[in-house]
PDB file of C-alpha atoms in Angstrom:
ATOM      1  CA  MET A   1       0.000   0.000   0.000  1.00  0.00           C
ATOM      2  CA  LYS A   2       1.049   3.533  -0.574  1.00  0.00           C
ATOM      3  CA  THR A   3       1.802   5.830   2.316  1.00  0.00           C
ATOM      4  CA  LYS A   4      -1.126   8.112   1.467  1.00  0.00           C
ATOM      5  CA  GLN A   5      -3.546   5.181   1.574  1.00  0.00           C
ATOM      6  CA  ILE A   6      -2.181   3.982   4.915  1.00  0.00           C
ATOM      7  CA  LEU A   7      -2.494   7.472   6.375  1.00  0.00           C
ATOM      8  CA  SER A   8      -6.040   7.755   5.008  1.00  0.00           C
ATOM      9  CA  ILE A   9      -6.966   4.483   6.698  1.00  0.00           C
ATOM     10  CA  MET A  10      -5.329   5.649   9.932  1.00  0.00           C
ATOM     11  CA  HIS A  11      -7.271   8.924   9.677  1.00  0.00           C
ATOM     12  CA  ILE A  12     -10.528   6.966   9.409  1.00  0.00           C
ATOM     13  CA  VAL A  13      -9.538   4.727  12.335  1.00  0.00           C
ATOM     14  CA  ALA A  14      -8.705   7.826  14.400  1.00  0.00           C
ATOM     15  CA  TRP A  15     -12.178   9.220  13.643  1.00  0.00           C
ATOM     16  CA  ILE A  16     -13.801   5.930  14.676  1.00  0.00           C
ATOM     17  CA  LEU A  17     -11.830   5.821  17.925  1.00  0.00           C
ATOM     18  CA  PHE A  18     -12.600   9.486  18.613  1.00  0.00           C
ATOM     19  CA  ILE A  19     -16.327   8.908  18.161  1.00  0.00           C
ATOM     20  CA  GLY A  20     -16.184   5.732  20.269  1.00  0.00           C
ATOM     21  CA  LEU A  21     -14.370   7.482  23.115  1.00  0.00           C
ATOM     22  CA  CYS A  22     -16.825  10.398  22.971  1.00  0.00           C
ATOM     23  CA  ILE A  23     -19.688   7.904  23.226  1.00  0.00           C
ATOM     24  CA  LYS A  24     -17.960   6.162  26.150  1.00  0.00           C
ATOM     25  CA  ALA A  25     -17.425   9.440  28.013  1.00  0.00           C
ATOM     26  CA  GLY A  26     -21.000  10.512  27.249  1.00  0.00           C
ATOM     27  CA  ALA A  27     -22.404   7.182  28.426  1.00  0.00           C
ATOM     28  CA  PHE A  28     -20.491   7.480  31.689  1.00  0.00           C
ATOM     29  CA  ILE A  29     -21.741  11.043  32.171  1.00  0.00           C
ATOM     30  CA  ILE A  30     -25.370  10.114  31.518  1.00  0.00           C
ATOM     31  CA  SER A  31     -25.182   6.995  33.699  1.00  0.00           C
ATOM     32  CA  PHE A  32     -23.436   8.953  36.431  1.00  0.00           C
ATOM     33  CA  PHE A  33     -26.103  11.650  36.595  1.00  0.00           C
ATOM     34  CA  THR A  34     -28.832   9.032  36.303  1.00  0.00           C
ATOM     35  CA  SER A  35     -27.387   7.116  39.249  1.00  0.00           C
ATOM     36  CA  LEU A  36     -27.121  10.261  41.357  1.00  0.00           C
ATOM     37  CA  PHE A  37     -30.363  12.067  40.588  1.00  0.00           C
ATOM     38  CA  VAL A  38     -32.834   9.666  38.976  1.00  0.00           C
ATOM     39  CA  ASN A  39     -32.362   6.070  40.052  1.00  0.00           C
ATOM     40  CA  ASP A  40     -29.520   4.654  42.123  1.00  0.00           C
ATOM     41  CA  TYR A  41     -30.139   1.266  40.486  1.00  0.00           C
ATOM     42  CA  ALA A  42     -28.024   2.573  37.575  1.00  0.00           C
ATOM     43  CA  VAL A  43     -24.952   2.107  39.805  1.00  0.00           C
ATOM     44  CA  GLN A  44     -25.199  -1.651  39.239  1.00  0.00           C
ATOM     45  CA  ASN A  45     -24.638  -1.246  35.510  1.00  0.00           C
ATOM     46  CA  ILE A  46     -22.988   2.120  35.038  1.00  0.00           C
ATOM     47  CA  TYR A  47     -21.354   1.160  31.737  1.00  0.00           C
ATOM     48  CA  LEU A  48     -21.248  -2.194  29.931  1.00  0.00           C
ATOM     49  CA  GLY A  49     -21.900  -4.228  33.056  1.00  0.00           C
ATOM     50  CA  LEU A  50     -19.538  -2.268  35.292  1.00  0.00           C
ATOM     51  CA  ASP A  51     -20.960  -2.592  38.808  1.00  0.00           C
ATOM     52  CA  PHE A  52     -20.072   0.140  41.299  1.00  0.00           C
ATOM     53  CA  SER A  53     -22.846  -0.708  43.778  1.00  0.00           C
ATOM     54  CA  ARG A  54     -20.429  -1.804  46.538  1.00  0.00           C
ATOM     55  CA  LEU A  55     -18.509   1.430  46.210  1.00  0.00           C
ATOM     56  CA  TYR A  56     -21.730   3.469  46.112  1.00  0.00           C
ATOM     57  CA  ASN A  57     -23.006   1.736  49.250  1.00  0.00           C
ATOM     58  CA  PHE A  58     -19.646   2.214  50.986  1.00  0.00           C
ATOM     59  CA  SER A  59     -19.385   5.932  50.229  1.00  0.00           C
ATOM     60  CA  LYS A  60     -21.217   8.136  47.785  1.00  0.00           C
ATOM     61  CA  LEU A  61     -18.274  10.565  47.790  1.00  0.00           C
ATOM     62  CA  HIS A  62     -15.783   7.864  46.749  1.00  0.00           C
ATOM     63  CA  TYR A  63     -18.219   6.744  44.052  1.00  0.00           C
ATOM     64  CA  ILE A  64     -18.446  10.306  42.719  1.00  0.00           C
ATOM     65  CA  ILE A  65     -14.658  10.755  42.734  1.00  0.00           C
ATOM     66  CA  THR A  66     -14.078   7.424  40.969  1.00  0.00           C
ATOM     67  CA  VAL A  67     -16.611   8.066  38.227  1.00  0.00           C
ATOM     68  CA  ILE A  68     -15.373  11.632  37.702  1.00  0.00           C
ATOM     69  CA  LEU A  69     -11.841  10.251  37.259  1.00  0.00           C
ATOM     70  CA  ILE A  70     -13.153   7.738  34.708  1.00  0.00           C
ATOM     71  CA  ILE A  71     -14.982  10.517  32.845  1.00  0.00           C
ATOM     72  CA  LEU A  72     -11.914  12.784  32.874  1.00  0.00           C
ATOM     73  CA  ILE A  73      -9.608  10.065  31.550  1.00  0.00           C
ATOM     74  CA  ALA A  74     -12.089   9.005  28.848  1.00  0.00           C
ATOM     75  CA  SER A  75     -12.520  12.660  27.832  1.00  0.00           C
ATOM     76  CA  LEU A  76      -8.758  13.214  27.695  1.00  0.00           C
ATOM     77  CA  LYS A  77      -8.385  10.128  25.502  1.00  0.00           C
ATOM     78  CA  ALA A  78     -11.087  11.460  23.171  1.00  0.00           C
ATOM     79  CA  TYR A  79      -9.299  14.824  23.046  1.00  0.00           C
ATOM     80  CA  LEU A  80      -6.087  12.986  22.231  1.00  0.00           C
ATOM     81  CA  PHE A  81      -7.681  11.420  19.164  1.00  0.00           C
ATOM     82  CA  TYR A  82      -9.147  14.794  18.191  1.00  0.00           C
ATOM     83  CA  LEU A  83      -5.608  16.193  18.164  1.00  0.00           C
ATOM     84  CA  LEU A  84      -4.454  13.186  16.135  1.00  0.00           C
ATOM     85  CA  ILE A  85      -7.196  13.880  13.586  1.00  0.00           C
ATOM     86  CA  ASN A  86      -5.876  17.444  13.324  1.00  0.00           C
ATOM     87  CA  VAL A  87      -2.381  16.076  12.671  1.00  0.00           C
ATOM     88  CA  PHE A  88      -3.726  13.999   9.786  1.00  0.00           C
ATOM     89  CA  ARG A  89      -5.457  17.084   8.402  1.00  0.00           C
ATOM     90  CA  LYS A  90      -2.355  19.264   8.556  1.00  0.00           C
ATOM     91  CA  VAL A  91       0.232  16.823   7.178  1.00  0.00           C
ATOM     92  CA  ASP A  92       1.311  17.766   3.664  1.00  0.00           C
ATOM     93  CA  PHE A  93       3.358  15.270   1.650  1.00  0.00           C
ATOM     94  CA  ASN A  94       5.228  17.971  -0.257  1.00  0.00           C
ATOM     95  CA  SER A  95       6.511  19.479   2.978  1.00  0.00           C
ATOM     96  CA  PRO A  96       5.639  17.070   5.803  1.00  0.00           C
ATOM     97  CA  PHE A  97       7.756  18.634   8.550  1.00  0.00           C
ATOM     98  CA  THR A  98       5.970  21.852   9.432  1.00  0.00           C
ATOM     99  CA  GLU A  99       5.823  23.876  12.614  1.00  0.00           C
ATOM    100  CA  PRO A 100       2.031  23.481  13.130  1.00  0.00           C
ATOM    101  CA  VAL A 101       2.339  19.682  13.002  1.00  0.00           C
ATOM    102  CA  ALA A 102       5.316  19.786  15.385  1.00  0.00           C
ATOM    103  CA  GLN A 103       3.273  21.930  17.790  1.00  0.00           C
ATOM    104  CA  LEU A 104       0.364  19.485  17.572  1.00  0.00           C
ATOM    105  CA  LEU A 105       2.687  16.573  18.345  1.00  0.00           C
ATOM    106  CA  SER A 106       4.032  18.438  21.368  1.00  0.00           C
ATOM    107  CA  LYS A 107       0.465  19.113  22.490  1.00  0.00           C
ATOM    108  CA  ILE A 108      -0.394  15.430  22.019  1.00  0.00           C
ATOM    109  CA  ASN A 109       2.622  14.545  24.152  1.00  0.00           C
ATOM    110  CA  LYS A 110       1.417  16.832  26.946  1.00  0.00           C
ATOM    111  CA  VAL A 111      -2.124  15.435  26.801  1.00  0.00           C
ATOM    112  CA  VAL A 112      -0.843  11.844  26.902  1.00  0.00           C
ATOM    113  CA  LEU A 113       1.416  12.681  29.840  1.00  0.00           C
ATOM    114  CA  TYR A 114      -1.425  14.417  31.742  1.00  0.00           C
ATOM    115  CA  THR A 115      -3.713  11.476  31.020  1.00  0.00           C
ATOM    116  CA  ALA A 116      -1.065   9.014  32.225  1.00  0.00           C
ATOM    117  CA  LEU A 117      -0.490  10.993  35.411  1.00  0.00           C
ATOM    118  CA  MET A 118      -4.241  11.191  35.999  1.00  0.00           C
ATOM    119  CA  ALA A 119      -4.488   7.422  35.445  1.00  0.00           C
ATOM    120  CA  LEU A 120      -1.607   6.815  37.889  1.00  0.00           C
ATOM    121  CA  LEU A 121      -3.359   8.949  40.480  1.00  0.00           C
ATOM    122  CA  ALA A 122      -6.618   7.110  39.829  1.00  0.00           C
ATOM    123  CA  SER A 123      -4.851   3.726  40.099  1.00  0.00           C
ATOM    124  CA  ALA A 124      -3.394   4.664  43.472  1.00  0.00           C
ATOM    125  CA  TYR A 125      -6.793   5.914  44.623  1.00  0.00           C
ATOM    126  CA  SER A 126      -8.453   2.736  43.367  1.00  0.00           C
ATOM    127  CA  ALA A 127      -5.872   0.563  45.159  1.00  0.00           C
ATOM    128  CA  TRP A 128      -6.485   2.495  48.363  1.00  0.00           C
ATOM    129  CA  LEU A 129     -10.237   2.021  47.943  1.00  0.00           C
ATOM    130  CA  HIS A 130      -9.650  -1.691  47.406  1.00  0.00           C
ATOM    131  CA  GLN A 131      -7.957  -1.855  50.814  1.00  0.00           C
ATOM    132  CA  GLN A 132     -10.807   0.061  52.474  1.00  0.00           C
ATOM    133  CA  THR A 133     -13.660  -1.900  50.947  1.00  0.00           C
ATOM    134  CA  PHE A 134     -14.317  -4.853  48.666  1.00  0.00           C
ATOM    135  CA  PHE A 135     -14.337  -2.569  45.644  1.00  0.00           C
ATOM    136  CA  TYR A 136     -12.610  -4.256  42.728  1.00  0.00           C
ATOM    137  CA  PRO A 137      -9.829  -1.980  41.411  1.00  0.00           C
ATOM    138  CA  TYR A 138     -10.613  -0.503  38.013  1.00  0.00           C
ATOM    139  CA  ASN A 139      -8.051  -0.941  35.217  1.00  0.00           C
ATOM    140  CA  TRP A 140      -6.947   2.600  34.428  1.00  0.00           C
ATOM    141  CA  GLY A 141      -4.253   1.683  31.862  1.00  0.00           C
ATOM    142  CA  ALA A 142      -1.670   3.998  33.410  1.00  0.00           C
ATOM    143  CA  GLN A 143       1.369   1.932  32.406  1.00  0.00           C
ATOM    144  CA  SER A 144       0.458   1.841  28.727  1.00  0.00           C
ATOM    145  CA  LEU A 145      -0.288   5.567  28.775  1.00  0.00           C
ATOM    146  CA  LEU A 146       3.109   6.289  30.331  1.00  0.00           C
ATOM    147  CA  PHE A 147       4.820   4.178  27.680  1.00  0.00           C
ATOM    148  CA  MET A 148       2.847   5.968  24.969  1.00  0.00           C
ATOM    149  CA  ALA A 149       3.845   9.345  26.469  1.00  0.00           C
ATOM    150  CA  GLY A 150       7.501   8.345  26.193  1.00  0.00           C
ATOM    151  CA  VAL A 151       7.145   7.215  22.591  1.00  0.00           C
ATOM    152  CA  VAL A 152       5.214  10.338  21.574  1.00  0.00           C
ATOM    153  CA  PHE A 153       7.814  12.496  23.339  1.00  0.00           C
ATOM    154  CA  ILE A 154      10.602  10.931  21.274  1.00  0.00           C
ATOM    155  CA  VAL A 155       8.596  11.282  18.049  1.00  0.00           C
ATOM    156  CA  ALA A 156       7.798  14.920  18.862  1.00  0.00           C
ATOM    157  CA  LEU A 157      11.485  15.679  19.478  1.00  0.00           C
ATOM    158  CA  LEU A 158      12.511  13.975  16.231  1.00  0.00           C
ATOM    159  CA  PHE A 159       9.775  15.809  14.347  1.00  0.00           C
ATOM    160  CA  LYS A 160      10.838  19.148  15.832  1.00  0.00           C
ATOM    161  CA  ARG A 161      14.422  18.476  14.774  1.00  0.00           C
ATOM    162  CA  ALA A 162      13.233  17.507  11.279  1.00  0.00           C
ATOM    163  CA  VAL A 163      11.373  20.835  11.052  1.00  0.00           C
ATOM    164  CA  GLU A 164      14.597  22.655  11.946  1.00  0.00           C
ATOM    165  CA  ILE A 165      16.606  20.710   9.349  1.00  0.00           C
ATOM    166  CA  GLN A 166      13.952  21.258   6.668  1.00  0.00           C
ATOM    167  CA  SER A 167      13.837  25.003   7.350  1.00  0.00           C
ATOM    168  CA  GLU A 168      17.654  25.156   7.155  1.00  0.00           C
ATOM    169  CA  ASN A 169      17.565  23.309   3.821  1.00  0.00           C
ATOM    170  CA  ASP A 170      14.882  25.668   2.521  1.00  0.00           C
ATOM    171  CA  LEU A 171      17.079  28.635   3.440  1.00  0.00           C
ATOM    172  CA  THR A 172      20.165  27.222   1.688  1.00  0.00           C
ATOM    173  CA  ILE A 173      18.332  26.539  -1.567  1.00  0.00           C
TER     174      ILE A 173
END
């Protein structure tokens, strides 16, 4: 396959993942408000069979904090894919290394790092809750997000350096 076709497919996949993560965050938000204000039975199936009833019965405050952390991380992941979609829009094959794309990659790196740190905080909080109650710790995916932050950081640095080299070459021609 040609590079343009692969990038087009990746652009479509990024859109699908962005929409899916927006739906996930929206479903958590709707279920969360439903469980708080309409019917507390929604706690037993807050999202795809996820049962937070033990946590809700233990402490409503801990339930609220946990679900808000889930919503924040899901929203940050959706925002991450939104930024990735913007990268696909701004990449030009005639001059691929541009400053706007380098800035977007740096922004993606920051968002991934913030998401990873939020997931680490949520993992520690979830582990503490597990010790306090019989609440099953939620898988926050902090380790994979930290690894991804490192990889994106390296790519962003390489891309920034490529922008500098390309601008130097444009000046010498």
